[in-house]
Short mmCIF file of C-alpha atoms in Angstrom, two decimals:
data_model
loop_
_atom_site.label_atom_id
_atom_site.label_comp_id
_atom_site.label_asym_id
_atom_site.label_seq_id
_atom_site.Cartn_x
_atom_site.Cartn_y
_atom_site.Cartn_z
CA MET P 5 -86.11 211.14 -56.67
CA ALA P 6 -84.24 209.29 -53.93
CA TRP P 7 -81.17 209.06 -56.16
CA ALA P 8 -81.28 212.78 -57.03
CA LEU P 9 -81.57 213.84 -53.35
CA ALA P 10 -79.27 211.31 -51.72
CA ARG P 11 -76.40 212.05 -54.08
CA GLU P 12 -76.55 215.66 -52.85
CA GLY P 13 -76.12 214.49 -49.26
CA VAL P 14 -79.77 214.68 -48.24
CA ARG P 15 -80.85 212.09 -45.66
CA THR P 16 -83.42 210.24 -47.75
CA TRP P 17 -85.73 207.36 -46.91
CA VAL P 18 -87.65 205.29 -49.44
CA LEU P 19 -90.77 203.63 -48.00
CA ASP P 20 -92.27 201.08 -50.37
CA ARG P 21 -95.18 198.74 -49.73
CA ALA P 22 -93.68 196.08 -52.01
CA ARG P 23 -90.68 193.84 -51.64
CA PHE P 24 -88.45 193.87 -54.69
CA PRO P 25 -88.34 192.41 -57.24
CA ARG P 26 -92.06 192.78 -57.81
CA GLU P 27 -94.29 192.83 -60.88
CA LYS P 28 -95.97 196.04 -61.97
CA VAL P 29 -98.56 196.45 -64.73
CA CYS P 30 -96.82 198.37 -67.50
CA GLY P 31 -95.99 198.24 -71.19
CA ASP P 32 -92.33 198.14 -70.04
CA PHE P 33 -91.18 200.38 -72.90
CA VAL P 34 -88.16 202.56 -72.07
CA GLU P 35 -87.68 205.04 -74.90
CA PRO P 36 -84.41 206.86 -75.77
CA ARG P 37 -84.93 209.76 -73.32
CA GLY P 38 -85.43 207.26 -70.52
CA LEU P 39 -82.32 205.31 -71.48
CA ARG P 40 -80.33 208.54 -71.32
CA LEU P 41 -81.60 209.25 -67.81
CA PHE P 42 -80.77 205.75 -66.60
CA GLN P 43 -77.31 206.05 -68.10
CA THR P 44 -76.78 209.21 -66.06
CA MET P 45 -77.96 207.35 -62.95
CA GLY P 46 -75.43 204.61 -63.62
CA CYS P 47 -77.87 201.74 -64.02
CA LEU P 48 -78.12 201.41 -67.81
CA GLY P 49 -75.20 198.99 -67.90
CA ALA P 50 -76.98 196.68 -65.47
CA LEU P 51 -80.16 196.89 -67.59
CA GLU P 52 -78.19 195.97 -70.72
CA ALA P 53 -76.38 193.08 -69.02
CA ASP P 54 -79.20 190.71 -70.01
CA ASP P 55 -78.80 191.76 -73.68
CA PRO P 56 -82.31 193.20 -74.20
CA LEU P 57 -83.74 193.40 -77.71
CA ALA P 58 -83.26 196.88 -79.21
CA ILE P 59 -86.57 198.32 -80.43
CA THR P 60 -85.77 200.07 -83.71
CA HIS P 61 -88.79 199.42 -85.97
CA VAL P 62 -92.55 199.82 -85.83
CA ASN P 63 -95.42 198.01 -87.55
CA LEU P 64 -98.68 199.95 -87.31
CA PHE P 65 -101.89 198.03 -88.02
CA LEU P 66 -105.15 199.76 -88.96
CA ASN P 67 -108.37 197.75 -89.09
CA GLY P 68 -106.47 194.48 -89.42
CA SER P 69 -103.88 195.47 -92.04
CA SER P 70 -100.34 196.78 -91.79
CA ALA P 71 -100.41 200.48 -92.75
CA TYR P 72 -96.90 201.63 -91.80
CA ARG P 73 -93.83 199.42 -91.39
CA GLN P 74 -90.48 201.18 -91.12
CA ARG P 75 -87.71 202.12 -88.76
CA ILE P 76 -89.11 204.34 -86.00
CA PRO P 77 -88.97 207.69 -87.84
CA PHE P 78 -88.48 210.10 -84.95
CA TYR P 79 -85.38 208.31 -83.61
CA ARG P 80 -83.37 209.35 -86.65
CA GLY P 81 -81.30 212.50 -86.39
CA GLN P 82 -81.23 212.45 -82.58
CA ALA P 83 -77.46 212.09 -82.29
CA HIS P 84 -77.53 212.90 -78.57
CA LEU P 85 -79.96 210.07 -77.85
CA PRO P 86 -79.86 206.29 -78.37
CA GLN P 87 -81.42 205.24 -81.68
CA HIS P 88 -83.51 202.56 -79.98
CA GLY P 89 -85.62 201.70 -76.97
CA TYR P 90 -85.83 198.61 -74.77
CA ILE P 91 -88.64 196.55 -73.31
CA VAL P 92 -87.56 196.08 -69.68
CA PRO P 93 -89.99 194.31 -67.31
CA ARG P 94 -90.58 196.36 -64.20
CA ASP P 95 -89.43 193.56 -61.90
CA VAL P 96 -86.00 194.19 -63.46
CA LEU P 97 -86.06 197.93 -64.16
CA ASP P 98 -87.30 199.05 -60.76
CA VAL P 99 -84.72 196.96 -58.91
CA ARG P 100 -81.89 198.56 -60.87
CA VAL P 101 -83.22 202.07 -60.24
CA LEU P 102 -83.66 201.27 -56.54
CA GLU P 103 -80.08 199.99 -56.38
CA SER P 104 -78.87 203.27 -57.89
CA ALA P 105 -80.62 205.20 -55.12
CA ALA P 106 -79.22 202.96 -52.39
CA ARG P 107 -75.73 203.17 -53.88
CA VAL P 108 -75.60 206.95 -53.35
CA GLY P 109 -76.92 206.74 -49.77
CA ALA P 110 -80.73 206.47 -49.81
CA ARG P 111 -82.13 204.23 -47.10
CA VAL P 112 -84.60 201.76 -48.64
CA LEU P 113 -87.34 200.24 -46.45
CA GLN P 114 -89.36 197.54 -48.21
CA GLY P 115 -92.64 196.00 -47.13
CA CYS P 116 -93.75 199.28 -45.55
CA ALA P 117 -97.35 200.24 -46.34
CA VAL P 118 -97.81 203.97 -45.73
CA GLN P 119 -101.21 204.66 -44.17
CA SER P 120 -101.23 208.47 -43.95
CA VAL P 121 -99.18 211.65 -43.82
CA GLU P 122 -100.05 214.55 -41.52
CA ARG P 123 -98.70 217.90 -40.41
CA ALA P 124 -96.70 217.88 -37.15
CA GLY P 125 -95.63 221.43 -36.41
CA ASP P 126 -93.12 222.49 -39.04
CA GLN P 127 -92.60 218.90 -40.15
CA LEU P 128 -94.59 216.01 -41.57
CA LEU P 129 -95.40 212.77 -39.80
CA VAL P 130 -95.49 209.64 -41.99
CA HIS P 131 -97.36 206.61 -40.62
CA TRP P 132 -96.87 203.11 -42.00
CA THR P 133 -97.25 199.46 -41.06
CA GLU P 134 -94.47 196.90 -41.26
CA ASN P 135 -95.00 193.23 -40.48
CA GLY P 136 -98.23 194.13 -38.72
CA HIS P 137 -96.62 196.79 -36.54
CA ALA P 138 -97.35 200.53 -36.68
CA ARG P 139 -94.37 202.79 -37.40
CA SER P 140 -93.89 206.51 -37.99
CA VAL P 141 -91.15 208.97 -38.85
CA ARG P 142 -90.85 212.76 -38.92
CA ALA P 143 -89.62 214.36 -42.11
CA ALA P 144 -88.89 217.87 -43.32
CA LEU P 145 -90.24 216.98 -46.76
CA VAL P 146 -92.34 214.18 -48.25
CA VAL P 147 -92.58 213.15 -51.89
CA GLY P 148 -95.64 211.25 -53.08
CA ALA P 149 -94.26 208.79 -55.63
CA ASP P 150 -96.91 206.25 -54.74
CA GLY P 151 -98.91 205.79 -57.92
CA VAL P 152 -102.41 206.45 -59.19
CA HIS P 153 -104.02 205.79 -55.81
CA SER P 154 -101.49 207.96 -53.97
CA THR P 155 -101.88 207.91 -50.19
CA VAL P 156 -99.84 211.11 -49.99
CA ALA P 157 -102.17 212.88 -52.44
CA ARG P 158 -105.24 211.76 -50.52
CA SER P 159 -103.69 212.88 -47.23
CA PHE P 160 -103.59 216.44 -48.52
CA GLY P 161 -106.83 216.43 -50.51
CA LEU P 162 -105.05 216.33 -53.86
CA GLY P 163 -106.39 213.05 -55.22
CA VAL P 164 -107.63 213.26 -58.83
CA ASP P 165 -109.91 210.64 -60.40
CA ASP P 166 -111.13 212.01 -63.73
CA PRO P 167 -112.08 209.27 -66.23
CA ARG P 168 -111.51 211.73 -69.09
CA HIS P 169 -107.81 211.57 -68.25
CA MET P 170 -107.49 207.97 -67.13
CA ALA P 171 -106.63 204.90 -69.17
CA VAL P 172 -107.30 201.32 -68.16
CA SER P 173 -105.30 198.42 -69.48
CA GLN P 174 -104.61 194.72 -69.33
CA ARG P 175 -101.38 193.09 -70.34
CA ALA P 176 -99.56 189.77 -70.22
CA TYR P 177 -96.27 188.29 -71.29
CA VAL P 178 -96.40 185.91 -74.25
CA GLU P 179 -93.97 183.62 -76.02
CA GLY P 180 -93.74 182.14 -79.48
CA ILE P 181 -93.11 185.50 -81.24
CA GLU P 182 -91.06 185.25 -84.45
CA LEU P 183 -89.49 188.49 -85.71
CA GLU P 184 -86.37 189.40 -87.68
CA HIS P 185 -85.54 192.37 -85.42
CA GLY P 186 -86.92 194.60 -82.67
CA GLU P 187 -90.20 195.65 -84.28
CA ALA P 188 -92.94 196.91 -81.97
CA ALA P 189 -96.53 196.58 -83.19
CA PHE P 190 -99.39 199.00 -82.55
CA VAL P 191 -102.97 198.10 -83.44
CA PHE P 192 -105.77 200.60 -84.00
CA ASP P 193 -109.36 199.75 -84.91
CA ARG P 194 -112.91 200.63 -83.99
CA GLU P 195 -113.11 198.15 -81.13
CA LEU P 196 -110.02 199.65 -79.46
CA PHE P 197 -110.94 203.31 -80.04
CA PRO P 198 -110.01 205.57 -78.26
CA GLY P 199 -107.07 203.41 -77.29
CA TYR P 200 -104.87 200.79 -78.91
CA GLY P 201 -103.33 197.38 -78.62
CA TRP P 202 -99.61 196.65 -78.54
CA MET P 203 -97.03 193.93 -78.98
CA PHE P 204 -93.63 194.94 -77.60
CA PRO P 205 -91.06 192.23 -78.41
CA MET P 206 -88.31 191.04 -76.10
CA ALA P 207 -85.39 188.68 -76.54
CA GLY P 208 -86.04 184.97 -76.83
CA GLY P 209 -89.37 185.21 -78.67
CA ARG P 210 -91.15 186.78 -75.71
CA ALA P 211 -93.23 189.97 -75.78
CA ASN P 212 -95.31 192.29 -73.64
CA VAL P 213 -98.81 192.29 -75.16
CA GLY P 214 -101.73 194.42 -74.02
CA VAL P 215 -104.61 196.78 -74.65
CA GLY P 216 -105.35 200.23 -73.28
CA LEU P 217 -108.63 202.16 -73.43
CA LEU P 218 -109.87 205.47 -72.08
CA ALA P 219 -111.66 204.89 -68.76
CA GLU P 220 -114.47 207.24 -69.77
CA THR P 221 -115.20 205.13 -72.86
CA ARG P 222 -115.09 201.91 -70.87
CA ASP P 223 -117.64 203.31 -68.42
CA ARG P 224 -119.96 204.85 -71.02
CA ARG P 225 -119.92 201.79 -73.29
CA ALA P 226 -119.79 199.15 -70.51
CA ILE P 227 -116.72 197.56 -72.10
CA SER P 228 -115.04 194.59 -70.44
CA ILE P 229 -111.27 195.11 -70.59
CA PRO P 230 -110.49 191.39 -70.03
CA ALA P 231 -112.82 190.50 -72.94
CA LEU P 232 -111.18 193.20 -75.07
CA PHE P 233 -107.78 191.72 -74.26
CA ARG P 234 -108.85 188.19 -75.24
CA SER P 235 -110.26 189.49 -78.52
CA PHE P 236 -107.01 191.34 -79.16
CA LEU P 237 -104.92 188.19 -78.77
CA ASP P 238 -107.04 186.51 -81.47
CA LYS P 239 -106.55 189.54 -83.73
CA LEU P 240 -102.78 189.46 -83.26
CA ARG P 241 -102.58 185.78 -84.17
CA SER P 242 -104.58 186.33 -87.36
CA MET P 243 -103.18 189.66 -88.59
CA HIS P 244 -99.51 189.53 -87.60
CA PRO P 245 -97.42 186.75 -89.22
CA GLY P 246 -94.89 186.89 -86.40
CA CYS P 247 -97.62 186.35 -83.79
CA ALA P 248 -99.37 183.35 -85.31
CA GLY P 249 -97.91 181.04 -82.68
CA LEU P 250 -98.10 183.32 -79.67
CA ARG P 251 -99.18 181.78 -76.39
CA LEU P 252 -99.64 183.22 -72.95
CA ALA P 253 -96.63 182.98 -70.65
CA SER P 254 -98.17 184.82 -67.69
CA LYS P 255 -101.53 185.64 -66.20
CA PRO P 256 -103.14 188.78 -67.74
CA ILE P 257 -103.29 191.59 -65.17
CA GLY P 258 -104.79 195.07 -65.35
CA GLY P 259 -103.86 198.57 -64.29
CA THR P 260 -104.75 202.25 -64.50
CA VAL P 261 -102.81 205.39 -65.39
CA LYS P 262 -103.68 209.08 -65.01
CA THR P 263 -102.45 211.24 -67.84
CA TYR P 264 -100.97 214.71 -68.09
CA GLY P 265 -103.71 217.29 -68.48
CA GLY P 266 -105.91 215.71 -65.83
CA HIS P 267 -103.74 216.62 -62.86
CA GLY P 268 -104.62 219.07 -60.14
CA ILE P 269 -102.14 220.79 -57.82
CA ASN P 270 -99.00 218.70 -57.42
CA HIS P 271 -97.47 220.46 -54.42
CA PHE P 272 -98.53 221.00 -50.82
CA GLU P 273 -97.05 222.39 -47.63
CA GLY P 274 -94.06 220.15 -47.10
CA GLY P 275 -93.93 218.17 -50.32
CA ILE P 276 -94.74 217.38 -53.95
CA LEU P 277 -96.22 214.60 -56.11
CA VAL P 278 -94.25 212.90 -58.89
CA GLY P 279 -94.80 210.10 -61.40
CA ASP P 280 -98.24 208.51 -61.57
CA ALA P 281 -99.24 210.26 -58.35
CA GLY P 282 -98.88 213.56 -60.21
CA CYS P 283 -100.39 212.34 -63.52
CA PHE P 284 -97.11 212.41 -65.44
CA VAL P 285 -98.14 210.07 -68.25
CA ASP P 286 -98.28 210.75 -72.01
CA PRO P 287 -101.99 211.34 -72.90
CA MET P 288 -101.68 209.62 -76.28
CA THR P 289 -99.41 206.63 -75.72
CA GLY P 290 -99.87 206.06 -71.99
CA GLU P 291 -96.07 205.97 -71.64
CA GLY P 292 -95.11 206.87 -68.09
CA ILE P 293 -91.64 205.55 -67.21
CA THR P 294 -89.66 208.44 -68.66
CA PRO P 295 -92.11 211.25 -67.65
CA ALA P 296 -92.14 209.86 -64.10
CA ALA P 297 -88.36 209.99 -63.89
CA GLU P 298 -88.31 213.47 -65.44
CA SER P 299 -90.90 214.79 -62.97
CA ALA P 300 -88.73 213.59 -60.08
CA LEU P 301 -85.60 215.17 -61.53
CA LEU P 302 -87.45 218.46 -62.04
CA GLY P 303 -88.72 218.37 -58.45
CA ALA P 304 -85.41 217.54 -56.80
CA PRO P 305 -83.84 221.04 -57.19
CA VAL P 306 -87.00 222.60 -55.72
CA LEU P 307 -86.73 220.36 -52.65
CA LEU P 308 -83.00 221.02 -52.29
CA LYS P 309 -83.66 224.75 -52.27
CA ALA P 310 -86.45 224.31 -49.72
CA LEU P 311 -84.05 222.47 -47.41
CA GLU P 312 -81.37 225.10 -47.95
CA THR P 313 -83.65 228.08 -47.24
CA GLY P 314 -85.90 226.42 -44.68
CA ARG P 315 -88.93 227.54 -46.70
CA ARG P 316 -91.11 224.49 -47.16
CA ASP P 317 -94.52 226.16 -47.49
CA ALA P 318 -96.80 225.48 -50.44
CA GLY P 319 -96.03 228.85 -51.99
CA SER P 320 -92.31 228.15 -52.10
CA LEU P 321 -92.83 224.64 -53.42
CA SER P 322 -95.06 225.97 -56.20
CA ALA P 323 -91.77 226.48 -58.05
CA TYR P 324 -92.14 222.79 -58.89
CA GLU P 325 -95.27 223.48 -60.93
CA ARG P 326 -93.53 226.25 -62.84
CA ALA P 327 -90.60 223.93 -63.53
CA TYR P 328 -92.61 220.99 -64.84
CA ARG P 329 -95.02 223.15 -66.84
CA SER P 330 -92.22 224.91 -68.69
CA TYR P 331 -90.65 221.51 -69.35
CA PHE P 332 -93.69 219.38 -70.25
CA ASP P 333 -96.28 221.82 -71.58
CA PRO P 334 -94.68 222.51 -75.00
CA SER P 335 -95.22 218.87 -75.98
CA MET P 336 -97.76 217.48 -73.52
CA SER P 337 -100.33 220.25 -74.05
CA TYR P 338 -100.36 219.41 -77.73
CA VAL P 339 -100.77 215.65 -77.31
CA ASP P 340 -103.35 216.28 -74.56
CA PHE P 341 -105.38 218.33 -77.06
CA VAL P 342 -105.06 215.61 -79.71
CA ALA P 343 -106.11 212.99 -77.14
CA CYS P 344 -109.12 215.13 -76.23
CA THR P 345 -110.28 215.29 -79.85
CA MET P 346 -110.04 211.49 -79.98
CA ARG P 347 -112.04 210.99 -76.77
CA ASN P 348 -115.24 211.03 -78.79
CA PRO P 349 -115.88 207.48 -80.10
CA HIS P 350 -118.20 208.81 -82.82
CA PHE P 351 -115.10 210.08 -84.64
CA ALA P 352 -113.46 206.66 -84.87
CA ASP P 353 -114.03 206.36 -88.63
CA PHE P 354 -112.67 209.87 -89.19
CA TRP P 355 -109.49 209.31 -87.18
CA LEU P 356 -108.81 205.85 -88.57
CA SER P 357 -109.14 207.27 -92.08
CA VAL P 358 -106.85 210.21 -91.30
CA VAL P 359 -104.21 207.95 -89.75
CA ALA P 360 -104.43 205.57 -92.73
CA ARG P 361 -103.86 208.43 -95.16
CA GLY P 362 -101.07 209.77 -92.98
CA CYS P 363 -99.38 206.37 -92.94
CA SER P 364 -99.56 206.19 -96.72
CA LEU P 365 -97.93 209.60 -97.04
CA ALA P 366 -95.34 208.80 -94.35
CA MET P 367 -94.16 205.67 -96.15
CA ASP P 368 -92.88 207.89 -98.98
CA ASP P 369 -91.79 210.94 -96.97
CA ALA P 370 -89.45 210.45 -94.00
CA THR P 371 -89.69 214.12 -92.97
CA PHE P 372 -93.47 213.93 -92.85
CA ALA P 373 -93.26 210.64 -90.93
CA ARG P 374 -91.04 212.30 -88.34
CA SER P 375 -93.30 215.31 -87.74
CA GLY P 376 -96.67 213.65 -88.36
CA GLY P 377 -95.91 210.79 -86.00
CA ALA P 378 -94.78 213.11 -83.22
CA ALA P 379 -98.13 212.84 -81.45
CA PHE P 380 -97.63 209.08 -81.11
CA GLY P 381 -94.52 208.96 -78.95
CA GLY P 382 -92.11 211.27 -80.80
CA VAL P 383 -89.04 212.47 -78.95
CA ASP P 384 -89.32 216.03 -80.26
CA VAL P 385 -92.93 217.26 -80.51
CA ARG P 386 -93.29 220.60 -82.31
CA PRO P 387 -97.00 221.43 -82.63
CA LEU P 388 -96.88 224.24 -85.20
CA GLU P 389 -94.43 222.45 -87.44
CA THR P 390 -96.50 219.27 -87.25
CA VAL P 391 -99.80 221.01 -88.04
CA ALA P 392 -98.22 222.99 -90.88
CA ARG P 393 -96.86 219.84 -92.52
CA LEU P 394 -100.15 218.00 -92.10
CA TRP P 395 -102.09 220.85 -93.72
CA ALA P 396 -99.56 221.18 -96.53
CA LYS P 397 -99.77 217.46 -97.30
CA SER P 398 -103.57 217.51 -97.13
CA LEU P 399 -103.79 220.55 -99.41
CA GLY P 400 -101.41 218.96 -101.91
CA GLN P 401 -103.45 215.77 -101.94
CA PHE P 402 -106.68 217.75 -102.27
CA VAL P 403 -105.34 219.53 -105.36
CA SER P 404 -103.95 216.33 -106.90
CA GLU P 405 -107.26 214.53 -106.37
CA GLY P 406 -109.32 217.35 -107.91
CA GLY P 407 -110.26 215.57 -111.14
CA ARG P 408 -110.91 212.23 -109.50
CA MET P 409 -112.93 213.99 -106.80
CA ALA P 410 -115.21 215.68 -109.34
CA THR P 411 -115.85 212.39 -111.14
CA SER P 412 -116.57 210.63 -107.87
CA LEU P 413 -119.03 213.30 -106.75
CA LEU P 414 -120.91 213.04 -110.03
CA THR P 415 -121.21 209.28 -109.64
CA GLY P 416 -122.06 209.56 -105.94
CA ARG P 417 -119.04 207.51 -104.85
CA LEU P 418 -116.43 209.26 -102.73
CA PRO P 419 -112.86 207.89 -102.57
CA LYS P 420 -112.22 206.53 -99.10
CA SER P 421 -108.81 208.21 -98.87
CA SER P 422 -109.95 211.67 -99.90
CA VAL P 423 -109.71 214.84 -97.86
CA ILE P 424 -113.38 215.56 -98.59
CA GLY P 425 -114.21 212.06 -97.40
CA ASP P 426 -112.50 212.89 -94.09
CA MET P 427 -114.54 216.08 -93.82
CA LEU P 428 -117.77 214.15 -94.33
CA ARG P 429 -116.73 211.54 -91.79
CA TRP P 430 -116.04 214.33 -89.30
CA GLN P 431 -119.46 215.86 -89.98
CA SER P 432 -121.17 212.50 -89.58
CA GLY P 433 -119.38 211.88 -86.28
CA TRP P 434 -120.31 215.34 -85.06
CA TRP P 435 -124.03 214.93 -85.64
CA SER P 436 -124.20 211.36 -84.31
CA SER P 437 -122.38 212.45 -81.14
CA LEU P 438 -124.72 215.39 -80.67
CA ALA P 439 -127.79 213.24 -81.26
CA GLU P 440 -126.73 210.47 -78.86
CA ASP P 441 -125.91 212.66 -75.84
CA PRO P 442 -126.17 216.45 -76.24
CA ALA P 443 -124.97 217.14 -72.68
CA TRP P 444 -121.84 214.99 -73.02
CA HIS P 445 -121.16 216.46 -76.46
CA ALA P 446 -121.33 219.98 -75.02
CA ARG P 447 -118.90 219.08 -72.21
CA TRP P 448 -116.52 217.54 -74.72
CA MET P 449 -116.63 220.67 -76.85
CA ALA P 450 -115.96 222.81 -73.76
CA ASP P 451 -112.93 220.63 -72.96
CA LEU P 452 -111.64 220.95 -76.52
CA THR P 453 -111.98 224.73 -76.42
CA SER P 454 -110.26 224.97 -73.06
CA LYS P 455 -107.33 222.83 -74.16
CA TRP P 456 -107.01 224.71 -77.44
CA MET P 457 -106.78 228.00 -75.57
CA ARG P 458 -103.94 226.62 -73.43
CA LEU P 459 -101.84 225.42 -76.36
CA PRO P 460 -98.45 227.19 -76.41
CA LEU P 461 -98.71 228.11 -80.10
CA ARG P 462 -95.52 230.03 -80.72
CA THR P 463 -93.95 230.33 -84.14
CA ARG P 464 -90.75 228.55 -83.09
CA MET P 465 -90.77 226.15 -80.19
CA LYS P 466 -88.42 223.32 -79.32
CA ASP P 467 -89.47 220.54 -77.02
CA PRO P 468 -87.37 220.83 -73.81
CA ARG P 469 -87.76 217.09 -73.26
CA THR P 470 -85.45 216.44 -76.20
CA SER P 471 -82.49 217.76 -74.21
CA GLY P 472 -83.65 216.57 -70.80
CA PRO P 473 -83.74 218.41 -67.44
CA ALA P 474 -81.20 221.26 -67.61
CA HIS P 475 -79.57 220.69 -64.21
CA LEU P 476 -79.08 217.00 -65.02
CA ARG P 477 -77.33 217.90 -68.28
CA VAL P 478 -74.93 220.15 -66.40
CA SER P 479 -74.24 217.41 -63.86
CA ALA P 480 -73.70 214.78 -66.54
CA GLN P 481 -71.27 217.03 -68.44
CA ALA P 482 -69.36 217.80 -65.26
#
């Protein structure tokens, strides 16, 4: 945000509690859209100076076994984007981004802990402490880019803490990883549902390893995230040949993210919320680096217009909500709906079975892999196309399994991979969920219905995120 405003000549201050470089809990994964943005900002070269490992492949584990191991399917065919991602620790990435902002004129103040923001006539008054001393500054506009516990959001009554849309995680850096190339690993099983474990490799045999779980599930099931993380390390050593010798290289630390779909109002009189403060995180993967940057770049033109016209009221700044909804909703509403269906832990067996069958189909069909995997971090999410392909594949399998299905039903043994088996697993999950907690089940169903009604189900719909923010494209071309 500071880069986008300062390069347009706006007098911009960055107040940050930390002193850089500093560590931040994160999976550190910068996907192709993010790399494109950082290239536009002029800091990609600095990020690549340390020769990071290019992430080009994925190994997906289900219940302890590798179910899909290929090149990342949805990177192919994106000629306008890099065909890889990078794992860049935040103590490196954030410094480079900060340097880009300072280079175009932003004033960076580190070690400044903002305490509150308040109205002061037609301006805002920002209060912070620095080296034990109280400081303040008047500003025409304020942007809350201050994370999940945003002081700016709380100052204007916009704080959101909904465990249905929050994920908790723990991660650490490890060493001793042995891989042939940049192959990220994702691990799904009952213990991690609804969530997953990851191993994101880096150069030199190092990796970012962690687990993430829905906060609602943690609270309802009284799950210890540190214990879950320790268990996951043991699983990685036993199931992944390249991780047999992994050992901790840093202390495990935990964090929280708030995902898209759980946000409230992200604008107020005199400012907006971006990044984690505004819940700009992928509901399925928990990826937040690129959405955070995109939210800032969508908000910058709104703030520039507010400065130009002198209209800084909440109504004028609501243009920000229209901008980010038209940009994010086509893809994020879909993955938010999918994430909502997976919130119910009673459907773990159903979903793990569906994903296993999907992986089997995807290994033999690159087109299906591209569309079917779109809900798990794809760069071009097209809901109708994805659903149509999934149904077509399921119907084809149902027809092909007809004879075997009839024989199995007569013997009372149902094939684990069958479509009918998935239906029965869904039914079993439904009734066990209803029996355990009818009130929670009813609220979950109400959430599902609400999110389904908000899905932008048009016959043809391209994900705007594939091309990036429009005004940034124009600037980059110029």
